[in-house]
Structures are given as structure tokens and as C-alpha cells.
Amino acid sequence: MTTEGRPGLSGLGSDDLVAWVAAHGEPSYRARQIADAVWSGSAASPDELLTLPSGLRDALAADFTFDTVADTEMKDADGGLTEKALHRLADGALIESVLMHYPARAGSRERHTLCISSQAGCAVGCPFCATGELGFGRDLDVAEIVDQVRFASRRLVGDGKRLTNIVFMGMGEPLLNLDRVLAAIEALNDPRRFGLGARHITLSTSGVVPGIRRLTALGPQFTLAVSLHAARDPLRDVLVPLNRRWPVAEVVAAARDHSAATGRRISYEVTMIGGVNDTEADATAMVDLLRGDHAHVNLIPMNPVAHTPWTASPMPVIEAFAATLRGAGIETTIRRNRGQEVGAACGQLAAERAGEPPAPAVARRRARLVAESAAALLGERSHDPSPVGVGE
Ligand code: SAH
Ligand code: SF4
């Protein structure tokens, strides 16, 4: 269900659609026709589903929203290689998705990766993340999640291309909206609906341990990425406030069990913040934490965001950090963040729309982050459990 108005049609499970069709006195093959129209992507509204009797078209339009992200603004970056979409949902909530094109290179085919949102805003409150600063809005429903994919897919199909990868690295913490995220993945995975192989879908989490364990119980499905950012609790408490609930050793233990049970490698994401989490001591702590694991570390220079005192680590520092990890046998890649010119670290466009917070609140936030990260560098764990927002 969307929060307001009619529910999104794409969020309906196959059985529910069959039941809806039956309730309208129509044969079950109509459910297949409707699902094909939803997922093949050419029709923009039920009015265009000319294979359906007009009465059924009207009933569909009365009961469902055909596209929950119909109200979308686009911004291009990286010479068209990155397309950022700002979607306005029925209740006015703003979410973002980002389509990234990777041209073919020697040894790798061209890829089109879509980064999607699972929530409007995020409750975790990581202070280097624009979405974290917005705070929690609400969970997205299944249709709002998969309609981001249908939207991007329509754009690609128009150019004769196909979406190759989906990553839940947009706004929100997917493992805190896991029922709906799993239902969305089921639809994306289903050969009779979107039909993308599970291996091409990546879930990224800031470390919701019960969620990771639930995924492990489901077996080898999709790729799991864990946002690590720091290997020491005092610093990770500051960078990922959820660490106070599930400390880093518990997160890595759950990820390790996941890898052992599924045979899949874990990706660890580390946003590199100059002078904060990029020291030699941090690299050594990460080696101690991950040595011998079936893991891959991605080092990502921090995208600039407003209202933090921080910027990306310089490239030579990132290279030295990578060398320490690699020296201990840990596979490590340095990634460039895409779309900085339009603010591709998800949440930035929505944050800009949310307006500028009062200057004194921003100044207090910056000062608090400087103090907390400085204390964390000395290895002190602060006792204040609240995440760092600007509304304080
Ligand atoms: N909530 C989930 C998924 C969405 S965030 C998670 O945290 O894993 C997706 C990724 O973007 C995370 O690894 C997050 O740490 C990273 N990220 C957020 N803000 C960033 C920034 N300013 N620069 C670089 N990476 C950022
Ligand atoms: Fe939420 Fe992920 Fe941003 Fe942290 S990095 S605030 S978990 S979206």
C-alpha cells in the first residue's frame, strides 16, 4: 500500500493479482496480461492496456496506481554516465535512485547498475551521509521499491539496453525494512516478472545483525555488502551509530557466518574520511578484524556532503590504507564515487529540498562531530547513545 491513495500495482504478488482478477469476474489469463503490461514496461497507464476489456482497465485504474514514481525529476552527471532520479511519492516523500552506465572494457561487458532506495530517509543517522542527516521518514512499500527499477528499465529499454545490476545503496537501511525488501527482490527475481538473477542484486547494510542472520537462513541468494567504515568500536560508534546496538565484532561474525553458510564473499564498504578513519592504526585494526575472511574491501573516498566538518581522504592516504590491507592478503579495491557533481551520494538531492537548517544547529553539529571523532581517535568510547542529527 502506498501511504496515501491507491496501492501500487507492481507491489501485488502473483496470487493476489489472480484473486483480484477473479473478484472482477474475469478469467485468470487476464492476470498474466496485466503482469506482462506492468513488467514489460511499454505502457504508462492502464488506459494503454488495449488487450484488456475497458471495464477491467477502469477497475484497475480505480484500485491501483500504475506507477508510484511517475513524478520524477532527472539530473545527469559524468557526461551522461550517471543519471540521478529524484522521485516524489504520493504523500510528497522524496526518494532517489541512481543509474550508472559502465561501458564495456577489455574482459568485462558493459553494465548498467541501478542504485535504489528502501526507505525515505534513514534512522541510522551516519553523520557523513546526507540521508542520515534527513532522519527517518518512512518505509517504502514494495511497489515504491520496484517502481524505481521499472522506471530505470524503461529508460534503458528505450535505448535498446538492459539493466544488469541492482544495488540497495540508495536512501535507507534495507535490513530495517526487510519484509518489503524481500518481497521486492522476489518480484525482481521472478522470471515472469522482472527476471534479474539474484547474483546481480546486492543488499548493503550498516550492520543490522538480526537481518543479516535472517538472510543467511534464506540461503545463497544475493550479494551482501556491509558498510564497515571503521574496525574499532569507539570510532564506529561515531560513524555508524547503530554500532552501539550491534558492535563491529558481532556484525563481522554475522557476515562471516553468512559467507560460510552461502559460500559467497562478503563486500565491506569503507567510506574514507580524511584524518578520521584513514590512519595506519585504522588499517591495522581492519587487518586484525578481517584477516583470513572470504571478504573484499571497497575503499570509497567520501562524497562531499553539507553540514559535516569532513572531506575525502587524499588519494595517497587511501592507497597506503589499501596497501596495508593487501599486504595482509585482504582483497581491496579503491572506488571512485560516481556523480559527485549532482550529489550522487544518495539523499543529497532530497536533503537540498529539505532546506537549510539553522546555522547555529549546523555549527553545533560540526563541533560535536569534530570532538567525537577526535576522542574516538584516542580510543575513547563516548557514552552519549544518540545519533548526530541537526535537529538537536
Ligand atoms: N543503509 C545502507 C545502504 C544505503 S547507504 C548502508 O549504510 O549500507 C549505501 C552506501 O553509501 C553505504 O556504504 C554508505 O556508507 C555510503 N555513503 C553514504 N554517504 C556517503 C558519502 N558521503 N560518501 C561516500 N559514501 C557514502
Ligand atoms: Fe542510513 Fe546507510 Fe546513510 Fe547510514 S549510510 S544513514 S545506514 S543510508
Short mmCIF file of C-alpha atoms and ligand atoms in Angstrom, two decimals:
data_model
loop_
_atom_site.label_atom_id
_atom_site.label_comp_id
_atom_site.label_asym_id
_atom_site.label_seq_id
_atom_site.Cartn_x
_atom_site.Cartn_y
_atom_site.Cartn_z
CA MET A 1 0.00 0.00 0.00
CA THR A 2 1.20 3.50 -0.65
CA THR A 3 0.81 5.72 2.35
CA GLU A 4 -1.87 7.73 0.59
CA GLY A 5 -4.23 6.83 -2.19
CA ARG A 6 -4.28 3.65 -4.22
CA PRO A 7 -1.64 0.94 -3.78
CA GLY A 8 0.96 0.44 -6.49
CA LEU A 9 0.01 -2.31 -8.93
CA SER A 10 3.57 -3.66 -9.20
CA GLY A 11 3.57 -4.45 -5.47
CA LEU A 12 0.82 -7.03 -5.86
CA GLY A 13 2.02 -10.65 -5.58
CA SER A 14 1.07 -13.04 -8.39
CA ASP A 15 -1.60 -14.81 -6.28
CA ASP A 16 -3.13 -11.51 -5.19
CA LEU A 17 -3.39 -10.38 -8.79
CA VAL A 18 -5.10 -13.63 -9.78
CA ALA A 19 -7.53 -13.15 -6.87
CA TRP A 20 -8.23 -9.55 -7.90
CA VAL A 21 -8.95 -10.61 -11.48
CA ALA A 22 -11.24 -13.41 -10.26
CA ALA A 23 -13.09 -10.98 -7.98
CA HIS A 24 -13.84 -8.93 -11.10
CA GLY A 25 -15.31 -11.97 -12.85
CA GLU A 26 -12.51 -12.25 -15.41
CA PRO A 27 -10.57 -15.37 -16.49
CA SER A 28 -7.17 -15.94 -14.87
CA TYR A 29 -5.18 -15.29 -18.07
CA ARG A 30 -6.06 -11.62 -17.57
CA ALA A 31 -3.71 -11.64 -14.57
CA ARG A 32 -0.86 -12.68 -16.88
CA GLN A 33 -1.76 -9.91 -19.34
CA ILE A 34 -1.75 -7.33 -16.57
CA ALA A 35 1.57 -8.57 -15.13
CA ASP A 36 3.13 -8.53 -18.61
CA ALA A 37 2.00 -4.95 -19.08
CA VAL A 38 3.41 -3.93 -15.69
CA TRP A 39 6.77 -5.59 -16.23
CA SER A 40 7.35 -5.28 -19.98
CA GLY A 41 7.45 -1.58 -19.43
CA SER A 42 5.92 -0.05 -22.54
CA ALA A 43 2.57 1.10 -21.14
CA ALA A 44 2.48 4.23 -18.99
CA SER A 45 -1.08 3.73 -17.66
CA PRO A 46 -3.83 1.08 -17.64
CA ASP A 47 -5.54 3.09 -20.43
CA GLU A 48 -2.85 1.82 -22.78
CA LEU A 49 -3.53 -1.84 -21.99
CA LEU A 50 -5.68 -2.31 -25.06
CA THR A 51 -5.69 -6.10 -24.75
CA LEU A 52 -7.90 -5.69 -21.67
CA PRO A 53 -11.66 -5.05 -21.78
CA SER A 54 -12.35 -1.41 -20.97
CA GLY A 55 -14.29 -2.30 -17.81
CA LEU A 56 -11.28 -4.09 -16.42
CA ARG A 57 -9.00 -1.20 -17.38
CA ASP A 58 -11.24 1.18 -15.47
CA ALA A 59 -11.34 -1.14 -12.44
CA LEU A 60 -7.54 -1.34 -12.45
CA ALA A 61 -7.22 2.42 -12.64
CA ALA A 62 -9.75 2.81 -9.81
CA ASP A 63 -7.99 0.33 -7.48
CA PHE A 64 -4.28 0.80 -8.21
CA THR A 65 -1.56 3.29 -9.05
CA PHE A 66 0.17 2.07 -12.18
CA ASP A 67 3.46 3.85 -11.44
CA THR A 68 4.23 5.14 -7.93
CA VAL A 69 7.26 7.12 -9.18
CA ALA A 70 5.55 8.83 -12.12
CA ASP A 71 6.53 12.22 -10.63
CA THR A 72 10.31 12.17 -11.23
CA GLU A 73 12.99 14.75 -11.96
CA MET A 74 16.23 13.73 -13.68
CA LYS A 75 19.77 15.07 -13.37
CA ASP A 76 22.76 13.87 -15.40
CA ALA A 77 26.38 13.73 -14.33
CA ASP A 78 29.68 12.31 -15.56
CA GLY A 79 28.84 13.23 -19.17
CA GLY A 80 25.66 11.15 -19.09
CA LEU A 81 27.27 8.08 -17.48
CA THR A 82 25.33 8.77 -14.27
CA GLU A 83 21.60 9.55 -14.25
CA LYS A 84 20.13 10.58 -10.95
CA ALA A 85 16.36 10.43 -10.39
CA LEU A 86 14.51 12.30 -7.64
CA HIS A 87 11.10 10.65 -7.17
CA ARG A 88 8.19 12.36 -5.43
CA LEU A 89 5.86 9.76 -3.92
CA ALA A 90 2.10 10.08 -3.41
CA ASP A 91 2.46 11.56 0.11
CA GLY A 92 5.17 14.00 -1.01
CA ALA A 93 8.10 11.94 0.35
CA LEU A 94 11.23 12.34 -1.80
CA ILE A 95 13.47 9.41 -2.63
CA GLU A 96 16.35 8.93 -5.03
CA SER A 97 17.65 6.31 -7.42
CA VAL A 98 20.84 6.48 -9.48
CA LEU A 99 21.51 4.72 -12.79
CA MET A 100 25.19 4.23 -13.59
CA HIS A 101 26.45 3.17 -17.01
CA TYR A 102 29.77 1.34 -17.27
CA PRO A 103 30.97 0.98 -20.87
CA ALA A 104 32.46 -2.36 -21.96
CA ARG A 105 36.16 -2.76 -21.27
CA ALA A 106 38.66 -5.46 -22.13
CA GLY A 107 37.49 -8.51 -20.20
CA SER A 108 34.19 -7.04 -19.00
CA ARG A 109 30.87 -6.44 -20.72
CA GLU A 110 29.01 -3.16 -20.49
CA ARG A 111 26.98 -2.83 -17.29
CA HIS A 112 24.04 -0.71 -16.24
CA THR A 113 23.73 -0.63 -12.47
CA LEU A 114 20.80 0.90 -10.61
CA CYS A 115 21.16 2.07 -7.03
CA ILE A 116 17.73 2.11 -5.31
CA SER A 117 16.22 3.34 -2.06
CA SER A 118 14.43 1.18 0.51
CA GLN A 119 13.21 3.92 2.86
CA ALA A 120 12.50 7.66 2.70
CA GLY A 121 15.27 8.97 4.96
CA CYS A 122 17.09 6.70 7.39
CA ALA A 123 17.00 6.19 11.15
CA VAL A 124 20.62 5.07 11.47
CA GLY A 125 21.98 8.60 11.22
CA CYS A 126 25.54 8.09 9.93
CA PRO A 127 26.94 11.63 10.14
CA PHE A 128 28.76 11.57 6.76
CA CYS A 129 25.58 10.58 4.90
CA ALA A 130 23.06 13.07 3.52
CA THR A 131 20.21 10.59 4.08
CA GLY A 132 21.30 10.05 7.67
CA GLU A 133 21.05 13.76 8.30
CA LEU A 134 17.47 13.82 7.00
CA GLY A 135 16.42 11.33 9.67
CA PHE A 136 13.75 8.69 9.20
CA GLY A 137 10.72 9.43 7.05
CA ARG A 138 9.02 6.10 6.42
CA ASP A 139 9.48 2.64 4.96
CA LEU A 140 8.87 2.31 1.23
CA ASP A 141 6.28 -0.24 0.17
CA VAL A 142 7.03 -2.99 -2.33
CA ALA A 143 5.68 -1.08 -5.34
CA GLU A 144 7.70 2.03 -4.46
CA ILE A 145 10.86 -0.08 -4.36
CA VAL A 146 10.29 -1.99 -7.60
CA ASP A 147 8.92 1.04 -9.48
CA GLN A 148 12.37 2.65 -9.21
CA VAL A 149 13.59 -0.37 -11.19
CA ARG A 150 10.73 -0.24 -13.71
CA PHE A 151 11.44 3.47 -14.23
CA ALA A 152 15.16 2.95 -14.96
CA SER A 153 14.49 -0.15 -17.02
CA ARG A 154 12.07 1.76 -19.29
CA ARG A 155 14.77 4.34 -19.95
CA LEU A 156 17.29 1.64 -20.81
CA VAL A 157 14.93 -0.39 -22.98
CA GLY A 158 14.21 2.78 -24.95
CA ASP A 159 17.94 2.78 -25.83
CA GLY A 160 17.99 -0.95 -26.60
CA LYS A 161 19.79 -1.75 -23.32
CA ARG A 162 19.04 -3.81 -20.22
CA LEU A 163 19.59 -3.32 -16.54
CA THR A 164 22.39 -5.67 -15.39
CA ASN A 165 22.72 -4.97 -11.65
CA ILE A 166 20.64 -3.60 -8.79
CA VAL A 167 22.17 -2.39 -5.53
CA PHE A 168 20.23 -1.35 -2.41
CA MET A 169 22.64 1.51 -1.73
CA GLY A 170 20.27 4.43 -2.06
CA MET A 171 18.34 6.01 0.78
CA GLY A 172 17.52 3.94 3.83
CA GLU A 173 18.65 0.82 5.65
CA PRO A 174 17.20 -2.14 3.70
CA LEU A 175 17.53 -4.56 6.61
CA LEU A 176 15.25 -2.33 8.70
CA ASN A 177 12.52 -2.73 6.03
CA LEU A 178 13.36 -6.33 5.30
CA ASP A 179 9.92 -7.88 4.68
CA ARG A 180 9.16 -5.43 1.91
CA VAL A 181 12.70 -5.51 0.54
CA LEU A 182 12.50 -9.32 0.30
CA ALA A 183 9.10 -9.14 -1.43
CA ALA A 184 10.58 -6.59 -3.87
CA ILE A 185 13.56 -8.85 -4.55
CA GLU A 186 11.19 -11.76 -5.17
CA ALA A 187 9.41 -9.70 -7.85
CA LEU A 188 12.69 -8.52 -9.38
CA ASN A 189 14.00 -12.07 -9.38
CA ASP A 190 10.85 -13.81 -10.70
CA PRO A 191 11.37 -14.78 -14.38
CA ARG A 192 7.69 -14.00 -15.01
CA ARG A 193 8.07 -10.51 -13.60
CA PHE A 194 11.41 -8.59 -13.82
CA GLY A 195 13.63 -11.67 -14.14
CA LEU A 196 17.02 -10.46 -12.87
CA GLY A 197 19.28 -13.18 -11.39
CA ALA A 198 19.75 -12.93 -7.62
CA ARG A 199 23.52 -12.76 -8.02
CA HIS A 200 23.07 -9.42 -9.75
CA ILE A 201 21.30 -7.95 -6.72
CA THR A 202 23.30 -6.51 -3.80
CA LEU A 203 21.93 -5.64 -0.38
CA SER A 204 24.01 -3.16 1.61
CA THR A 205 23.61 -2.90 5.37
CA SER A 206 25.10 -0.72 8.05
CA GLY A 207 25.14 -3.81 10.30
CA VAL A 208 21.67 -4.94 11.36
CA VAL A 209 22.77 -8.28 12.82
CA PRO A 210 19.33 -9.99 13.11
CA GLY A 211 18.65 -9.01 9.48
CA ILE A 212 21.95 -10.50 8.31
CA ARG A 213 21.13 -13.72 10.19
CA ARG A 214 17.69 -13.83 8.57
CA LEU A 215 19.27 -13.51 5.14
CA THR A 216 21.70 -16.32 5.99
CA ALA A 217 18.79 -18.60 6.85
CA LEU A 218 17.36 -17.94 3.36
CA GLY A 219 20.47 -19.45 1.77
CA PRO A 220 22.65 -18.20 -1.09
CA GLN A 221 20.57 -15.52 -2.71
CA PHE A 222 22.00 -12.12 -3.36
CA THR A 223 25.30 -10.41 -2.59
CA LEU A 224 25.71 -8.96 0.88
CA ALA A 225 27.65 -5.72 1.37
CA VAL A 226 28.42 -4.47 4.87
CA SER A 227 29.19 -0.80 5.49
CA LEU A 228 32.15 -1.16 7.82
CA HIS A 229 33.81 2.30 7.83
CA ALA A 230 35.86 1.52 10.95
CA ALA A 231 37.12 -1.62 12.67
CA ARG A 232 37.32 -0.12 16.17
CA ASP A 233 34.15 0.36 18.23
CA PRO A 234 34.86 3.89 19.54
CA LEU A 235 35.18 5.25 16.01
CA ARG A 236 32.42 3.10 14.51
CA ASP A 237 30.07 4.29 17.27
CA VAL A 238 30.51 7.79 15.82
CA LEU A 239 30.41 6.90 12.12
CA VAL A 240 27.61 4.29 12.29
CA PRO A 241 25.52 4.96 15.43
CA LEU A 242 23.90 1.51 15.09
CA ASN A 243 27.27 0.15 16.26
CA ARG A 244 26.19 0.86 19.84
CA ARG A 245 23.46 -1.73 19.42
CA TRP A 246 25.44 -4.26 17.35
CA PRO A 247 29.19 -3.73 17.83
CA VAL A 248 31.56 -4.32 14.95
CA ALA A 249 32.73 -7.78 16.11
CA GLU A 250 29.11 -9.02 16.14
CA VAL A 251 28.49 -7.57 12.69
CA VAL A 252 31.59 -9.20 11.23
CA ALA A 253 30.77 -12.51 12.98
CA ALA A 254 27.31 -12.49 11.37
CA ALA A 255 28.83 -11.65 7.98
CA ARG A 256 31.40 -14.42 8.40
CA ASP A 257 28.66 -16.95 9.21
CA HIS A 258 26.74 -15.73 6.18
CA SER A 259 29.76 -16.29 3.98
CA ALA A 260 30.41 -19.75 5.47
CA ALA A 261 26.77 -20.80 5.02
CA THR A 262 26.32 -19.44 1.50
CA GLY A 263 29.84 -19.74 0.06
CA ARG A 264 29.51 -16.11 -1.05
CA ARG A 265 32.16 -13.49 -0.50
CA ILE A 266 31.25 -10.53 1.71
CA SER A 267 31.87 -6.99 0.42
CA TYR A 268 32.89 -4.46 3.04
CA GLU A 269 32.41 -0.80 2.19
CA VAL A 270 34.64 1.80 3.79
CA THR A 271 33.93 5.49 3.17
CA MET A 272 37.34 7.14 3.50
CA ILE A 273 37.18 10.34 5.58
CA GLY A 274 40.33 12.48 5.77
CA GLY A 275 42.04 12.28 9.18
CA VAL A 276 39.10 10.38 10.71
CA ASN A 277 39.16 6.69 9.71
CA ASP A 278 42.12 6.55 7.32
CA THR A 279 45.08 6.24 9.69
CA GLU A 280 47.62 3.43 9.76
CA ALA A 281 46.16 2.33 13.12
CA ASP A 282 42.72 2.00 11.47
CA ALA A 283 44.16 -0.04 8.60
CA THR A 284 45.92 -2.34 11.08
CA ALA A 285 42.74 -2.76 13.13
CA MET A 286 40.88 -3.69 9.94
CA VAL A 287 43.55 -6.27 9.11
CA ASP A 288 43.14 -7.80 12.60
CA LEU A 289 39.36 -7.90 12.14
CA LEU A 290 39.20 -9.38 8.63
CA ARG A 291 42.39 -11.42 8.17
CA GLY A 292 41.63 -14.82 6.65
CA ASP A 293 37.97 -13.98 5.84
CA HIS A 294 36.32 -14.59 2.45
CA ALA A 295 35.92 -10.86 2.02
CA HIS A 296 36.54 -7.97 -0.33
CA VAL A 297 37.05 -4.41 0.87
CA ASN A 298 35.96 -1.40 -1.21
CA LEU A 299 37.55 1.89 -0.21
CA ILE A 300 35.39 4.81 -1.36
CA PRO A 301 36.51 8.44 -0.97
CA MET A 302 33.81 10.30 0.96
CA ASN A 303 31.46 12.23 -1.30
CA PRO A 304 31.24 15.83 -0.16
CA VAL A 305 28.06 16.44 1.87
CA ALA A 306 26.84 19.56 3.62
CA HIS A 307 26.98 20.09 7.39
CA THR A 308 29.95 17.86 8.20
CA PRO A 309 33.42 19.02 9.16
CA TRP A 310 34.87 16.25 6.96
CA THR A 311 36.14 15.66 3.42
CA ALA A 312 37.52 12.70 1.49
CA SER A 313 40.91 11.25 2.38
CA PRO A 314 43.63 12.23 -0.09
CA MET A 315 44.31 9.52 -2.70
CA PRO A 316 47.86 8.71 -1.46
CA VAL A 317 46.42 8.05 2.01
CA ILE A 318 43.77 5.74 0.53
CA GLU A 319 46.47 3.96 -1.46
CA ALA A 320 48.55 3.44 1.68
CA PHE A 321 45.49 2.08 3.52
CA ALA A 322 44.83 -0.30 0.62
CA ALA A 323 48.47 -1.43 0.63
CA THR A 324 48.25 -2.37 4.32
CA LEU A 325 45.11 -4.46 3.71
CA ARG A 326 46.52 -6.10 0.60
CA GLY A 327 49.80 -6.81 2.42
CA ALA A 328 47.75 -8.96 4.82
CA GLY A 329 46.12 -10.82 1.94
CA ILE A 330 42.81 -8.92 2.05
CA GLU A 331 41.42 -8.20 -1.43
CA THR A 332 40.93 -4.46 -1.69
CA THR A 333 39.63 -2.13 -4.41
CA ILE A 334 39.66 1.65 -4.46
CA ARG A 335 36.44 3.01 -5.98
CA ARG A 336 35.61 6.41 -7.32
CA ASN A 337 32.20 7.65 -6.36
CA ARG A 338 30.05 8.47 -9.33
CA GLY A 339 28.02 11.58 -9.92
CA GLN A 340 29.58 13.92 -7.40
CA GLU A 341 28.55 16.94 -9.42
CA VAL A 342 24.86 16.18 -8.84
CA GLY A 343 25.39 14.77 -5.40
CA ALA A 344 25.19 11.05 -6.15
CA ALA A 345 25.77 10.03 -2.56
CA CYS A 346 22.09 9.22 -2.23
CA GLY A 347 19.99 11.57 -0.20
CA GLN A 348 21.74 14.74 -1.27
CA LEU A 349 19.09 15.97 -3.68
CA ALA A 350 16.36 15.24 -1.14
CA ALA A 351 18.43 16.93 1.58
CA GLU A 352 18.78 20.05 -0.56
CA ARG A 353 14.98 20.13 -1.00
CA ALA A 354 14.52 19.80 2.75
CA GLY A 355 16.05 23.29 3.10
CA GLU A 356 18.98 24.63 5.06
CA PRO A 357 18.86 24.01 8.85
CA PRO A 358 19.56 26.99 11.14
CA ALA A 359 23.25 28.00 11.14
CA PRO A 360 23.77 27.54 14.91
CA ALA A 361 22.46 23.95 14.70
CA VAL A 362 24.87 23.22 11.85
CA ALA A 363 27.78 24.76 13.78
CA ARG A 364 26.92 22.67 16.88
CA ARG A 365 26.73 19.51 14.78
CA ARG A 366 30.13 20.19 13.19
CA ALA A 367 31.76 20.91 16.54
CA ARG A 368 30.25 17.80 18.08
CA LEU A 369 31.47 15.59 15.23
CA VAL A 370 34.98 17.05 15.47
CA ALA A 371 35.05 16.38 19.22
CA GLU A 372 33.59 12.89 18.94
CA SER A 373 35.88 11.77 16.15
CA ALA A 374 38.92 13.23 17.94
CA ALA A 375 38.01 11.32 21.11
CA ALA A 376 37.45 8.18 19.06
CA LEU A 377 40.90 8.50 17.51
CA LEU A 378 42.30 8.35 21.03
CA GLY A 379 40.28 5.17 21.51
CA GLU A 380 37.67 6.62 23.88
CA ARG A 381 34.10 5.43 23.60
CA SER A 382 31.66 8.26 24.19
CA HIS A 383 28.63 7.44 26.31
CA ASP A 384 26.07 9.52 24.52
CA PRO A 385 23.92 7.00 22.61
CA SER A 386 22.02 9.49 20.45
CA PRO A 387 22.77 9.72 16.71
CA VAL A 388 24.05 13.04 15.43
CA GLY A 389 21.26 14.99 13.71
CA VAL A 390 20.90 18.68 13.04
CA GLY A 391 17.55 18.87 14.79
CA GLU A 392 19.21 18.63 18.22
N1 SAH B 1 21.96 1.98 4.66
C1 SAH B 1 22.73 1.06 3.91
C2 SAH B 1 22.58 1.24 2.41
C3 SAH B 1 22.49 2.63 1.88
S1 SAH B 1 23.93 3.63 2.10
C4 SAH B 1 24.19 1.14 4.31
O1 SAH B 1 24.57 2.06 5.02
O2 SAH B 1 24.93 0.23 3.93
C5 SAH B 1 24.97 2.97 0.82
C6 SAH B 1 26.45 3.24 0.98
O3 SAH B 1 26.74 4.64 0.74
C7 SAH B 1 26.97 2.92 2.37
O4 SAH B 1 28.14 2.13 2.30
C8 SAH B 1 27.24 4.29 2.91
O5 SAH B 1 28.15 4.26 3.95
C9 SAH B 1 27.69 5.05 1.69
N2 SAH B 1 27.71 6.52 1.85
C10 SAH B 1 26.81 7.29 2.47
N3 SAH B 1 27.18 8.60 2.43
C11 SAH B 1 28.36 8.64 1.77
C12 SAH B 1 29.25 9.70 1.41
N4 SAH B 1 29.02 10.98 1.74
N5 SAH B 1 30.36 9.37 0.72
C13 SAH B 1 30.61 8.08 0.36
N6 SAH B 1 29.83 7.05 0.68
C14 SAH B 1 28.69 7.31 1.38
FE1 SF4 B 2 21.38 5.17 6.69
FE2 SF4 B 2 23.22 3.92 5.16
FE3 SF4 B 2 23.11 6.62 5.28
FE4 SF4 B 2 23.95 5.24 7.40
S1 SF4 B 2 24.94 5.33 5.38
S2 SF4 B 2 22.50 6.95 7.44
S3 SF4 B 2 22.67 3.45 7.29
S4 SF4 B 2 21.55 5.28 4.45
#
